[in-house]
Coordinates of C-alpha atoms in Angstrom, one line a residue:
M37 CA 83.4 105.0 111.2
T38 CA 81.4 102.6 109.0
R39 CA 80.3 99.3 110.4
V40 CA 80.6 96.7 107.6
F41 CA 79.6 93.1 108.4
L42 CA 79.7 90.3 105.9
G43 CA 75.9 90.5 105.6
T44 CA 75.8 94.3 105.0
A45 CA 73.3 95.4 102.3
F46 CA 74.5 96.8 99.1
A47 CA 72.8 100.1 100.1
A48 CA 75.8 100.9 102.2
L49 CA 77.8 101.3 99.0
A50 CA 75.4 103.8 97.4
L51 CA 75.4 105.8 100.6
A52 CA 79.2 106.0 100.7
L53 CA 80.0 106.7 97.1
P54 CA 79.2 110.4 97.1
A55 CA 82.1 110.9 99.6
L56 CA 84.6 109.8 97.0
A57 CA 84.8 113.3 95.5
Q58 CA 85.0 115.0 98.9
Q59 CA 88.2 113.8 100.5
S60 CA 89.4 115.7 103.5
S61 CA 92.6 117.7 103.1
D62 CA 94.2 115.2 105.5
M63 CA 93.5 112.3 103.1
V64 CA 95.0 111.3 99.8
A65 CA 92.8 110.9 96.7
P66 CA 91.8 107.2 96.3
E67 CA 93.3 105.3 93.5
I68 CA 90.3 103.0 93.2
A69 CA 87.8 103.9 90.5
T70 CA 84.4 105.0 91.8
D71 CA 82.8 102.0 89.9
V72 CA 84.2 99.5 92.3
A73 CA 81.9 96.8 91.0
A74 CA 83.6 97.0 87.6
A75 CA 87.1 96.9 89.1
F76 CA 86.3 93.8 91.1
P77 CA 83.3 91.9 89.6
G78 CA 82.0 89.2 91.9
L79 CA 83.1 91.0 95.0
S80 CA 80.6 90.5 97.9
E81 CA 78.3 93.4 98.9
A82 CA 80.3 93.7 102.1
G83 CA 83.6 93.9 100.2
Q84 CA 82.1 96.6 97.9
A85 CA 80.9 98.5 101.0
A86 CA 84.4 98.2 102.5
L87 CA 85.9 99.8 99.4
A88 CA 83.4 102.6 99.6
A89 CA 84.1 103.1 103.3
K90 CA 87.8 103.4 102.6
A91 CA 87.2 105.9 99.8
A92 CA 85.1 108.0 102.2
G93 CA 87.9 107.9 104.7
E94 CA 86.0 105.8 107.2
S95 CA 87.4 102.9 109.1
V96 CA 85.6 99.5 109.0
T97 CA 84.5 98.0 112.3
A98 CA 83.8 94.4 113.5
E99 CA 83.3 92.5 116.7
N100 CA 85.0 89.2 116.3
W101 CA 87.7 89.0 113.5
M102 CA 89.2 91.0 110.7
V103 CA 91.5 90.9 107.7
A104 CA 93.2 93.8 106.0
A105 CA 95.2 93.2 102.9
A106 CA 96.1 94.7 99.5
N107 CA 93.5 93.2 97.3
P108 CA 89.7 92.6 98.0
L109 CA 89.8 89.1 96.4
A110 CA 92.6 88.1 98.8
V111 CA 90.8 89.6 101.8
E112 CA 87.6 87.7 101.0
A113 CA 89.6 84.5 100.7
G114 CA 90.9 85.1 104.3
T115 CA 87.4 86.0 105.6
K116 CA 86.0 82.7 104.5
V117 CA 88.7 80.9 106.5
L118 CA 88.0 83.0 109.6
R119 CA 84.2 82.6 109.3
A120 CA 84.7 78.9 109.2
G121 CA 86.6 79.0 112.5
G122 CA 90.1 79.1 111.1
S123 CA 93.0 80.9 112.8
A124 CA 94.9 84.0 111.7
A125 CA 97.6 81.7 110.4
D126 CA 95.2 79.8 108.3
A127 CA 93.7 83.0 106.9
M128 CA 97.2 84.2 106.0
V129 CA 97.8 81.2 103.9
A130 CA 94.6 81.8 101.9
V131 CA 95.3 85.5 101.6
Q132 CA 98.9 85.0 100.4
A133 CA 97.9 82.4 97.9
V134 CA 95.5 84.8 96.2
L135 CA 97.8 87.8 96.4
G136 CA 100.4 85.9 94.5
L137 CA 97.9 85.6 91.7
V138 CA 96.1 88.9 91.6
E139 CA 99.0 91.2 92.8
P140 CA 102.0 89.2 91.3
Q141 CA 104.1 92.4 91.0
S142 CA 104.4 92.7 94.8
S143 CA 104.6 89.2 96.5
G144 CA 104.2 85.5 95.9
L145 CA 105.5 82.0 96.1
G146 CA 108.8 83.1 94.6
G147 CA 109.6 85.6 97.4
G148 CA 110.0 85.9 101.1
A149 CA 108.2 87.4 104.2
F150 CA 108.5 88.4 107.8
L151 CA 105.7 87.5 110.2
V152 CA 105.0 88.9 113.7
W153 CA 102.6 86.8 115.8
Y154 CA 100.7 87.6 119.1
D155 CA 99.5 84.4 120.7
A156 CA 96.3 85.0 122.7
A157 CA 96.7 81.8 124.7
T158 CA 100.2 82.6 126.0
G159 CA 100.3 86.4 125.6
E160 CA 103.6 86.1 123.9
V161 CA 104.9 87.8 120.7
T162 CA 107.3 86.0 118.4
T163 CA 108.5 86.4 114.8
L164 CA 109.1 84.1 111.9
D165 CA 111.9 84.9 109.4
G166 CA 111.0 83.7 105.9
R167 CA 113.6 85.9 104.2
E168 CA 115.3 84.7 101.0
T169 CA 118.9 83.4 101.2
A170 CA 121.9 83.8 99.0
P171 CA 123.1 80.6 97.2
M172 CA 125.7 78.6 99.0
A173 CA 127.9 79.2 95.9
A174 CA 127.8 83.0 96.3
D175 CA 130.6 85.1 97.8
P176 CA 131.1 88.8 98.6
R177 CA 132.1 89.5 94.9
Y178 CA 128.7 88.2 93.7
F179 CA 127.7 91.7 92.3
L180 CA 131.1 92.9 91.2
D181 CA 132.3 92.8 87.6
E182 CA 135.6 91.4 86.3
N183 CA 137.2 94.7 87.3
G184 CA 135.9 94.6 90.8
E185 CA 133.4 97.3 90.2
P186 CA 129.7 97.1 91.3
L187 CA 127.3 95.9 88.5
D188 CA 124.7 98.2 87.1
F189 CA 121.8 97.9 89.4
R190 CA 119.0 97.4 86.8
T191 CA 121.1 94.9 84.9
A192 CA 121.6 92.9 88.1
V193 CA 117.9 93.0 88.9
V194 CA 116.6 91.6 85.6
S195 CA 118.7 88.5 85.7
G196 CA 119.1 85.1 87.4
R197 CA 121.9 86.6 89.5
S198 CA 119.3 88.5 91.7
V199 CA 117.3 85.5 92.7
G200 CA 117.5 84.2 96.3
T201 CA 116.1 81.0 97.7
P202 CA 112.4 81.8 98.2
G203 CA 111.0 81.6 101.7
T204 CA 107.3 82.3 101.4
P205 CA 106.0 78.8 100.8
R206 CA 108.0 77.4 103.8
L207 CA 106.8 80.3 106.0
M208 CA 103.2 79.6 105.1
E209 CA 103.6 76.0 106.1
D210 CA 105.5 76.7 109.2
A211 CA 102.9 79.2 110.5
H212 CA 100.1 76.8 109.7
R213 CA 101.9 74.0 111.6
R214 CA 102.4 76.2 114.6
W215 CA 99.1 78.0 114.8
G216 CA 96.7 76.7 112.2
R217 CA 93.7 74.5 112.8
A218 CA 92.0 74.4 109.3
N219 CA 92.7 71.7 106.7
W220 CA 95.9 72.8 104.8
A221 CA 94.6 71.8 101.4
G222 CA 91.4 73.7 101.7
L223 CA 93.3 77.0 102.2
F224 CA 94.2 77.1 98.5
T225 CA 90.7 76.6 97.2
D226 CA 90.0 80.3 96.3
A227 CA 93.4 80.8 94.7
I228 CA 93.1 77.7 92.6
M229 CA 89.6 78.6 91.5
L230 CA 90.6 82.1 90.4
A231 CA 93.7 80.9 88.7
E232 CA 91.9 78.2 86.6
G233 CA 88.7 80.1 86.0
G234 CA 90.4 83.4 85.4
F235 CA 90.4 86.6 87.4
T236 CA 89.8 90.2 86.4
V237 CA 93.0 92.2 86.0
S238 CA 92.7 95.1 88.5
P239 CA 93.7 98.7 87.6
R240 CA 96.8 98.6 89.8
M241 CA 98.1 95.4 88.3
A242 CA 97.4 96.7 84.8
D243 CA 99.2 100.0 85.5
S244 CA 102.2 98.1 87.0
V245 CA 102.4 95.9 83.9
A246 CA 102.3 98.8 81.5
G247 CA 105.0 100.7 83.5
A248 CA 107.3 97.6 83.5
A249 CA 106.5 96.4 80.0
E250 CA 110.1 96.8 78.7
S251 CA 111.7 94.7 81.4
L252 CA 108.8 92.2 81.3
S253 CA 109.6 91.6 77.7
V254 CA 113.1 90.4 78.3
F255 CA 112.2 86.8 79.2
P256 CA 109.8 84.9 76.9
A257 CA 107.8 83.1 79.6
T258 CA 107.2 86.4 81.4
A259 CA 106.3 88.2 78.3
A260 CA 103.8 85.5 77.2
Y261 CA 101.9 85.9 80.5
F262 CA 102.0 89.6 81.1
L263 CA 102.3 90.9 77.5
P264 CA 100.2 88.4 75.4
G265 CA 100.6 89.2 71.7
G266 CA 103.1 91.9 72.8
T267 CA 100.4 94.0 74.5
P268 CA 100.3 94.6 78.2
V269 CA 97.3 93.1 80.0
A270 CA 94.7 95.8 80.6
A271 CA 92.3 96.5 83.5
G272 CA 89.2 94.4 83.1
D273 CA 90.9 91.6 81.1
T274 CA 90.4 88.1 82.3
L275 CA 93.7 86.3 83.0
V276 CA 94.0 82.6 83.4
N277 CA 97.0 81.0 85.1
A278 CA 96.7 77.3 84.9
A279 CA 100.4 76.8 85.8
Y280 CA 99.8 78.6 89.1
A281 CA 96.8 76.4 89.9
D282 CA 98.9 73.3 89.3
T283 CA 101.7 74.6 91.6
L284 CA 99.2 75.3 94.3
R285 CA 97.5 71.9 93.9
Q286 CA 100.9 70.2 94.4
I287 CA 101.6 72.4 97.5
A288 CA 98.1 71.7 98.8
A289 CA 98.6 67.9 98.4
Q290 CA 102.2 67.5 99.5
G291 CA 103.0 70.6 101.6
A292 CA 105.9 73.0 100.9
N293 CA 108.2 70.1 100.0
A294 CA 106.5 70.1 96.6
F295 CA 107.9 73.5 96.0
Y296 CA 111.4 72.9 97.4
T297 CA 112.0 69.5 95.7
G298 CA 111.1 67.8 92.5
D299 CA 110.0 69.3 89.2
I300 CA 109.0 72.7 90.7
A301 CA 112.4 73.2 92.3
A302 CA 114.1 72.0 89.1
D303 CA 112.2 74.6 87.1
I304 CA 113.1 77.4 89.5
V305 CA 116.8 76.6 89.2
A306 CA 116.6 76.3 85.5
A307 CA 114.9 79.7 85.2
T308 CA 117.8 81.4 87.0
R309 CA 120.3 80.1 84.5
T310 CA 119.9 83.1 82.3
D311 CA 122.2 83.8 79.4
A312 CA 123.4 87.1 80.8
L313 CA 124.3 87.2 84.6
P314 CA 123.1 83.6 85.4
G315 CA 122.4 82.9 89.0
L316 CA 124.0 80.3 91.3
L317 CA 120.8 79.0 93.0
S318 CA 120.9 75.2 93.3
L319 CA 118.6 72.4 94.2
T320 CA 120.6 72.0 97.5
D321 CA 119.8 75.7 98.3
L322 CA 116.1 75.0 97.9
V323 CA 115.9 71.7 99.8
S324 CA 117.9 73.1 102.7
Y325 CA 115.9 76.3 103.2
R326 CA 114.5 76.8 106.7
V327 CA 112.3 79.4 108.4
I328 CA 113.8 80.8 111.6
E329 CA 111.9 81.8 114.7
R330 CA 113.4 84.8 116.2
P331 CA 112.6 86.9 119.3
A332 CA 110.6 90.1 118.6
V333 CA 112.4 93.4 119.0
C334 CA 110.2 95.5 121.3
Y335 CA 110.5 99.1 122.4
T336 CA 108.3 100.7 125.0
Y337 CA 107.0 104.0 123.6
R338 CA 104.8 106.2 125.9
G339 CA 103.6 103.1 127.8
R340 CA 103.0 100.9 124.7
D341 CA 105.2 98.1 123.6
V342 CA 106.0 98.4 119.8
C343 CA 107.1 95.0 118.7
G344 CA 108.4 94.0 115.3
M345 CA 111.0 92.1 113.2
G346 CA 114.6 92.2 114.1
P347 CA 117.6 91.4 111.9
P348 CA 117.9 90.5 109.1
S349 CA 115.2 93.2 108.9
S350 CA 116.2 96.7 110.0
G351 CA 112.5 97.5 110.4
A352 CA 111.9 97.1 114.2
V353 CA 115.2 98.6 115.2
A354 CA 114.8 101.6 113.0
V355 CA 111.2 102.2 114.0
A356 CA 112.2 101.8 117.7
Q357 CA 115.0 104.3 117.2
I358 CA 112.7 106.9 115.6
L359 CA 110.2 106.6 118.4
G360 CA 112.9 106.5 121.0
M361 CA 114.4 109.8 119.9
L362 CA 111.0 111.4 119.4
E363 CA 109.7 110.5 122.9
N364 CA 112.1 113.1 124.2
F365 CA 109.8 115.7 122.7
D366 CA 106.2 116.6 123.3
L367 CA 105.0 115.2 120.0
P368 CA 101.4 114.6 121.1
S369 CA 100.9 118.4 121.6
M370 CA 102.5 119.3 118.3
D371 CA 100.6 120.0 115.0
P372 CA 101.1 117.1 112.5
Q373 CA 101.3 119.6 109.7
A374 CA 103.8 122.0 111.3
V375 CA 107.3 122.3 109.8
E376 CA 108.9 121.9 113.3
T377 CA 107.1 118.6 113.8
R378 CA 108.4 117.4 110.4
R379 CA 111.9 118.6 111.2
L380 CA 112.0 116.4 114.2
M381 CA 110.5 113.4 112.5
G382 CA 112.7 113.8 109.4
D383 CA 116.0 114.1 111.1
A384 CA 115.2 111.3 113.6
T385 CA 114.6 109.1 110.6
R386 CA 117.9 110.2 109.0
L387 CA 119.8 109.4 112.2
A388 CA 118.1 105.9 112.4
F389 CA 119.1 105.3 108.8
A390 CA 122.7 106.3 109.5
D391 CA 122.8 103.6 112.2
R392 CA 121.0 101.1 109.9
G393 CA 123.5 101.6 107.1
R394 CA 126.5 100.7 109.3
Y395 CA 125.1 98.1 111.8
L396 CA 122.1 96.3 110.5
A397 CA 122.5 93.0 108.6
D398 CA 121.8 89.2 109.1
S399 CA 122.7 88.6 112.7
D400 CA 123.5 84.9 112.0
F401 CA 126.5 86.2 110.0
V402 CA 127.6 89.4 111.7
P403 CA 127.1 90.7 115.3
V404 CA 124.4 93.4 115.5
P405 CA 124.1 95.6 118.6
V406 CA 120.3 95.5 118.8
K407 CA 120.3 96.2 122.5
G408 CA 122.7 99.1 122.1
L409 CA 120.9 100.6 119.2
T410 CA 117.5 100.5 121.1
D411 CA 118.9 101.5 124.5
R412 CA 116.9 104.4 125.9
A413 CA 120.0 106.3 127.1
Y414 CA 121.7 105.9 123.7
L415 CA 118.6 107.2 121.9
A416 CA 118.2 110.2 124.4
G417 CA 121.8 111.1 123.5
R418 CA 121.0 110.9 119.7
A419 CA 117.9 113.0 120.4
E420 CA 120.1 115.9 121.6
L421 CA 121.2 116.3 118.0
L422 CA 117.6 117.3 117.2
R423 CA 117.4 120.2 119.5
G424 CA 118.5 122.8 117.0
D425 CA 116.3 124.9 114.8
D426 CA 117.5 123.9 111.3
A427 CA 118.0 120.7 109.4
L428 CA 121.0 118.7 110.5
P429 CA 123.7 119.5 107.9
E430 CA 124.9 115.9 108.0
V431 CA 124.2 112.7 109.9
A432 CA 126.6 110.0 111.0
P433 CA 126.2 106.6 112.7
G434 CA 126.3 106.7 116.5
E435 CA 128.4 104.6 118.8
P436 CA 126.0 102.2 120.5
S437 CA 127.3 99.8 123.2
W438 CA 128.5 96.4 122.1
D439 CA 129.0 93.1 123.8
H440 CA 132.5 93.3 122.2
A441 CA 134.3 95.8 120.0
I442 CA 133.8 95.8 116.2
R443 CA 133.8 98.2 113.3
W444 CA 131.8 98.0 110.1
G445 CA 131.9 100.2 106.9
D446 CA 128.9 102.3 105.9
D447 CA 126.4 100.9 103.4
R448 CA 124.3 103.2 101.3
K449 CA 122.1 100.5 99.7
V450 CA 118.5 101.6 99.0
E451 CA 115.6 99.2 98.6
R452 CA 113.2 99.7 95.8
P453 CA 109.5 100.2 96.6
A454 CA 107.2 97.1 96.1
T455 CA 106.0 94.5 98.5
S456 CA 102.6 93.9 100.3
H457 CA 101.3 93.7 103.8
I458 CA 98.7 91.6 105.6
S459 CA 97.1 92.3 109.1
I460 CA 94.7 89.7 110.6
V461 CA 93.0 89.3 114.0
D462 CA 91.1 86.0 114.5
G463 CA 88.1 85.1 116.7
D464 CA 90.4 83.8 119.5
G465 CA 92.3 87.1 119.6
N466 CA 95.5 85.9 117.9
V467 CA 97.1 88.7 115.9
L468 CA 99.2 88.4 112.8
S469 CA 101.2 91.1 111.0
M470 CA 103.1 90.0 107.9
T471 CA 105.0 91.9 105.2
T472 CA 105.6 89.9 102.1
T473 CA 107.7 90.7 99.0
I474 CA 109.5 89.7 95.8
E475 CA 111.6 93.0 96.3
S476 CA 111.2 95.4 93.4
G477 CA 108.0 95.4 91.2
F478 CA 107.9 92.0 89.4
G479 CA 111.1 90.9 91.1
S480 CA 113.7 89.5 88.8
R481 CA 111.1 89.3 86.0
L482 CA 111.7 85.6 85.8
F483 CA 108.4 83.7 85.6
T484 CA 108.1 79.9 86.0
R485 CA 105.3 77.6 87.1
G486 CA 102.9 80.5 87.2
F487 CA 104.8 82.8 89.6
L488 CA 107.6 85.4 89.5
L489 CA 111.0 84.9 91.2
N490 CA 112.4 87.5 93.5
N491 CA 115.3 89.8 93.0
E492 CA 115.9 89.9 96.7
L493 CA 119.7 89.5 96.5
T494 CA 120.0 93.1 95.2
D495 CA 119.1 94.1 98.7
F496 CA 122.7 93.2 99.6
S497 CA 125.4 95.8 99.3
F498 CA 127.1 95.4 95.9
R499 CA 130.3 96.7 97.5
T500 CA 132.3 94.5 100.0
H501 CA 134.2 97.2 101.9
D502 CA 134.0 100.9 102.8
G503 CA 137.1 102.8 103.9
G504 CA 139.0 99.5 104.5
Y505 CA 136.2 98.1 106.7
P506 CA 133.9 95.2 105.6
I507 CA 130.3 96.1 105.0
A508 CA 127.9 94.1 107.3
N509 CA 125.3 93.7 104.6
R510 CA 127.7 92.2 102.0
V511 CA 126.9 89.0 100.2
E512 CA 127.9 85.7 101.9
P513 CA 126.8 82.1 101.2
G514 CA 123.4 81.3 102.8
K515 CA 123.1 84.9 104.2
R516 CA 119.8 86.8 104.2
P517 CA 119.8 90.3 102.8
R518 CA 118.9 93.3 105.0
S519 CA 115.3 94.5 104.7
S520 CA 113.3 97.5 105.8
M521 CA 110.1 95.5 106.2
S522 CA 108.4 96.5 109.4
P523 CA 105.5 94.2 110.4
T524 CA 104.4 95.5 113.8
I525 CA 102.2 94.7 116.7
V526 CA 101.6 97.3 119.4
L527 CA 100.6 96.2 122.9
Q528 CA 99.4 98.0 125.9
D529 CA 99.4 96.3 129.3
G530 CA 100.3 93.1 127.5
A531 CA 97.3 93.2 125.2
P532 CA 97.5 94.0 121.5
V533 CA 96.1 97.3 120.4
L534 CA 97.4 97.6 116.8
A535 CA 98.6 95.5 113.9
I536 CA 100.2 97.4 111.1
G537 CA 102.8 97.4 108.3
S538 CA 103.4 98.6 104.8
P539 CA 105.2 98.0 101.5
G540 CA 107.5 100.6 100.1
G541 CA 111.1 99.6 100.1
A542 CA 113.3 101.8 102.3
T543 CA 110.3 104.1 102.9
I544 CA 108.4 101.3 104.7
I545 CA 110.1 102.4 108.0
G546 CA 108.9 106.0 107.6
Y547 CA 105.4 105.0 106.6
T548 CA 105.0 102.7 109.5
A549 CA 106.5 105.0 112.1
Q550 CA 104.3 107.9 111.0
A551 CA 101.1 105.8 111.1
I552 CA 102.0 104.6 114.6
I553 CA 102.6 108.2 115.8
A554 CA 99.4 109.4 114.2
H555 CA 97.4 106.7 115.9
L556 CA 99.1 106.7 119.3
D557 CA 100.2 110.3 119.8
W558 CA 97.7 112.3 117.7
G559 CA 94.7 110.0 118.4
M560 CA 93.8 109.5 114.8
D561 CA 91.3 106.9 113.8
V562 CA 93.2 104.0 112.2
Q563 CA 91.8 104.8 108.7
A564 CA 92.9 108.5 109.0
A565 CA 96.3 107.3 110.2
V566 CA 97.0 105.2 107.2
S567 CA 95.5 107.8 104.8
M568 CA 97.6 110.6 106.2
P569 CA 99.9 112.3 103.6
H570 CA 103.5 111.1 103.7
L571 CA 106.7 113.1 104.4
V572 CA 109.8 110.8 104.4
N573 CA 113.5 111.7 104.9
A574 CA 115.8 108.7 105.1
F575 CA 118.9 109.8 103.2
G576 CA 118.9 113.6 103.2
T577 CA 116.3 114.6 100.6
Y578 CA 112.8 115.2 102.1
S579 CA 110.2 113.4 100.0
L580 CA 106.8 115.1 100.1
E581 CA 103.6 113.4 98.8
E582 CA 102.3 115.1 95.8
G583 CA 98.7 116.3 95.7
T584 CA 98.5 116.6 99.5
W585 CA 99.2 119.2 102.2
A586 CA 102.6 117.7 102.5
A587 CA 103.7 119.4 99.3
D588 CA 102.8 122.8 100.9
L589 CA 105.7 122.3 103.3
E590 CA 108.3 122.3 100.6
A591 CA 109.3 125.9 100.9
P592 CA 109.3 126.0 104.7
L593 CA 111.5 122.8 104.8
Q594 CA 113.8 124.3 102.2
E595 CA 114.2 127.4 104.5
L596 CA 115.4 125.0 107.2
G597 CA 118.1 123.7 104.9
Y598 CA 116.5 120.5 103.5
Q599 CA 116.7 119.4 99.9
T600 CA 113.1 118.4 98.9
R601 CA 111.2 116.6 96.2
V602 CA 107.5 116.4 95.6
T603 CA 106.6 112.9 94.4
A604 CA 104.2 110.0 94.6
L605 CA 104.6 108.0 97.9
T606 CA 102.4 105.0 97.4
S607 CA 102.4 103.2 100.7
G608 CA 100.2 100.2 101.2
L609 CA 99.5 100.4 104.9
Q610 CA 97.1 97.8 106.3
A611 CA 96.1 98.3 109.9
I612 CA 93.7 96.9 112.5
A613 CA 93.2 98.7 115.8
I614 CA 92.1 96.4 118.7
G615 CA 90.1 97.5 121.7
E616 CA 86.4 97.4 122.2
G617 CA 85.9 95.6 118.9
L618 CA 88.1 96.0 115.9
R619 CA 88.7 98.9 113.5
G620 CA 90.3 98.4 110.2
G621 CA 92.1 100.8 107.9
A622 CA 93.3 100.1 104.3
D623 CA 95.6 102.5 102.4
P624 CA 93.6 104.4 99.8
R625 CA 96.7 104.6 97.6
R626 CA 96.2 100.9 96.8
E627 CA 93.3 98.5 96.2
G628 CA 93.0 96.8 99.5
I629 CA 90.3 96.7 102.1
A630 CA 89.7 95.8 105.7
L631 CA 86.8 93.4 106.3
G632 CA 85.5 91.6 109.4
D633 CA 82.5 90.3 111.3

């Protein structure tokens, strides 16, 4: 482990850099260039050392507080807040405000988020639902054409039709009101300064813009910002976003109401009125948006309570189901790289996703059998299906217990990989785990007031029925689409021991479950757990991370009956282990760091 405090000398960077070329076979190659100073000019010495520690596969340690997030500039904005005595909720506001500027393809003011909070004073865990909502004018036929057929997915995404009522600004404010103690307006200082003075485009942002250039060119305002003069912004360019600075100033001065009413709200609605596939979002939808506090969904796994976000997220339920099935096997004694280990993990995930497709949706609109799905006896019964030697030829939803009888159709909707994650521990011991998103990369591609609008409504099922039964995750007025986001806090004997989460669309659940298993069952250091190669099987095809030992399992898994594909699996896990001090791990597949004091 590398101990990196805010006053660490730059010499730590020079010591760690040689390890960049000597990654262990258990690690993935870092995406960050070796010249970290060039990628993030102005980054503190401690921030540069944290990048180098991550590249060397070493966790960062601290004694008092820590932030782990997807961009070093956002992390440093959060550390300033914590150093000044702010809470984890305060730091989150500062981190999110910067992420929306420097990582706009993944999250921002135009999206939504789920937050899990451990309160050190009360010992309680709760969650805040800042998920986007469907317009009140929408109905189950929202994504059907005039013939009653589902719209083309990509056509639906790049349109006003895909935009749901954003929840992130209201969530930021709600968390600050509940748990913050710093001055609200001051939490936006770094983001405003970077937006007005210009920030350096990072390699990841530049690669994302280049890869999405065609769709970013559809709407003039979006093209003008991301493709100036018709050319994608490049790594190292300085990008100024005066409109974003103005939006943040209004929110800083007036609170989230500045976003949900007035000129900003009017411009959001106007942006969704696209020529093709206009949306139905209205000023009423914006002004009536509310964050909902919901009870955490917790499952006791080998003596630890794994707590996360319940419906409308499927994350906590699916992670609980995977763990609940696997606890019937001696996973701690098994080799993480063995094909038998991966058979169990892969088919447990497939079974969880079969239940997810039928039962999980916004519980304010449809009954969801959360207790039945996470019942230990039910999961033990599902685990019996894993006791063979080969891949399950097929999987089907189970029959969990209900408070009353009901039957839903199966939904095969797949989320696209984007999103971002933030983990924070403050000086008082409060813990925050928040996954934040605009859905697919660059959301709907609609850009207004300096930020992108989400395409979250395409997380709904486009179909309304299956086999004559209604689909739980169909579109309804004011409903929140199902998500896979899995912000998680793990506790032991009532005290937090891990905060973790990841982006990645539907693969979020597999990424998060594997990292939890790696840390709890296999005793991996938190950095090793988030760096571990990915093997994910949610829908039948086993995806294996290219360029890692995971790809070596392709032939053995095929022999068991799996279809496979070797591909990039770019998670963005951000984790903080809590015990005697703090240990942070940031996913080497992305640009983030963990930093503390």
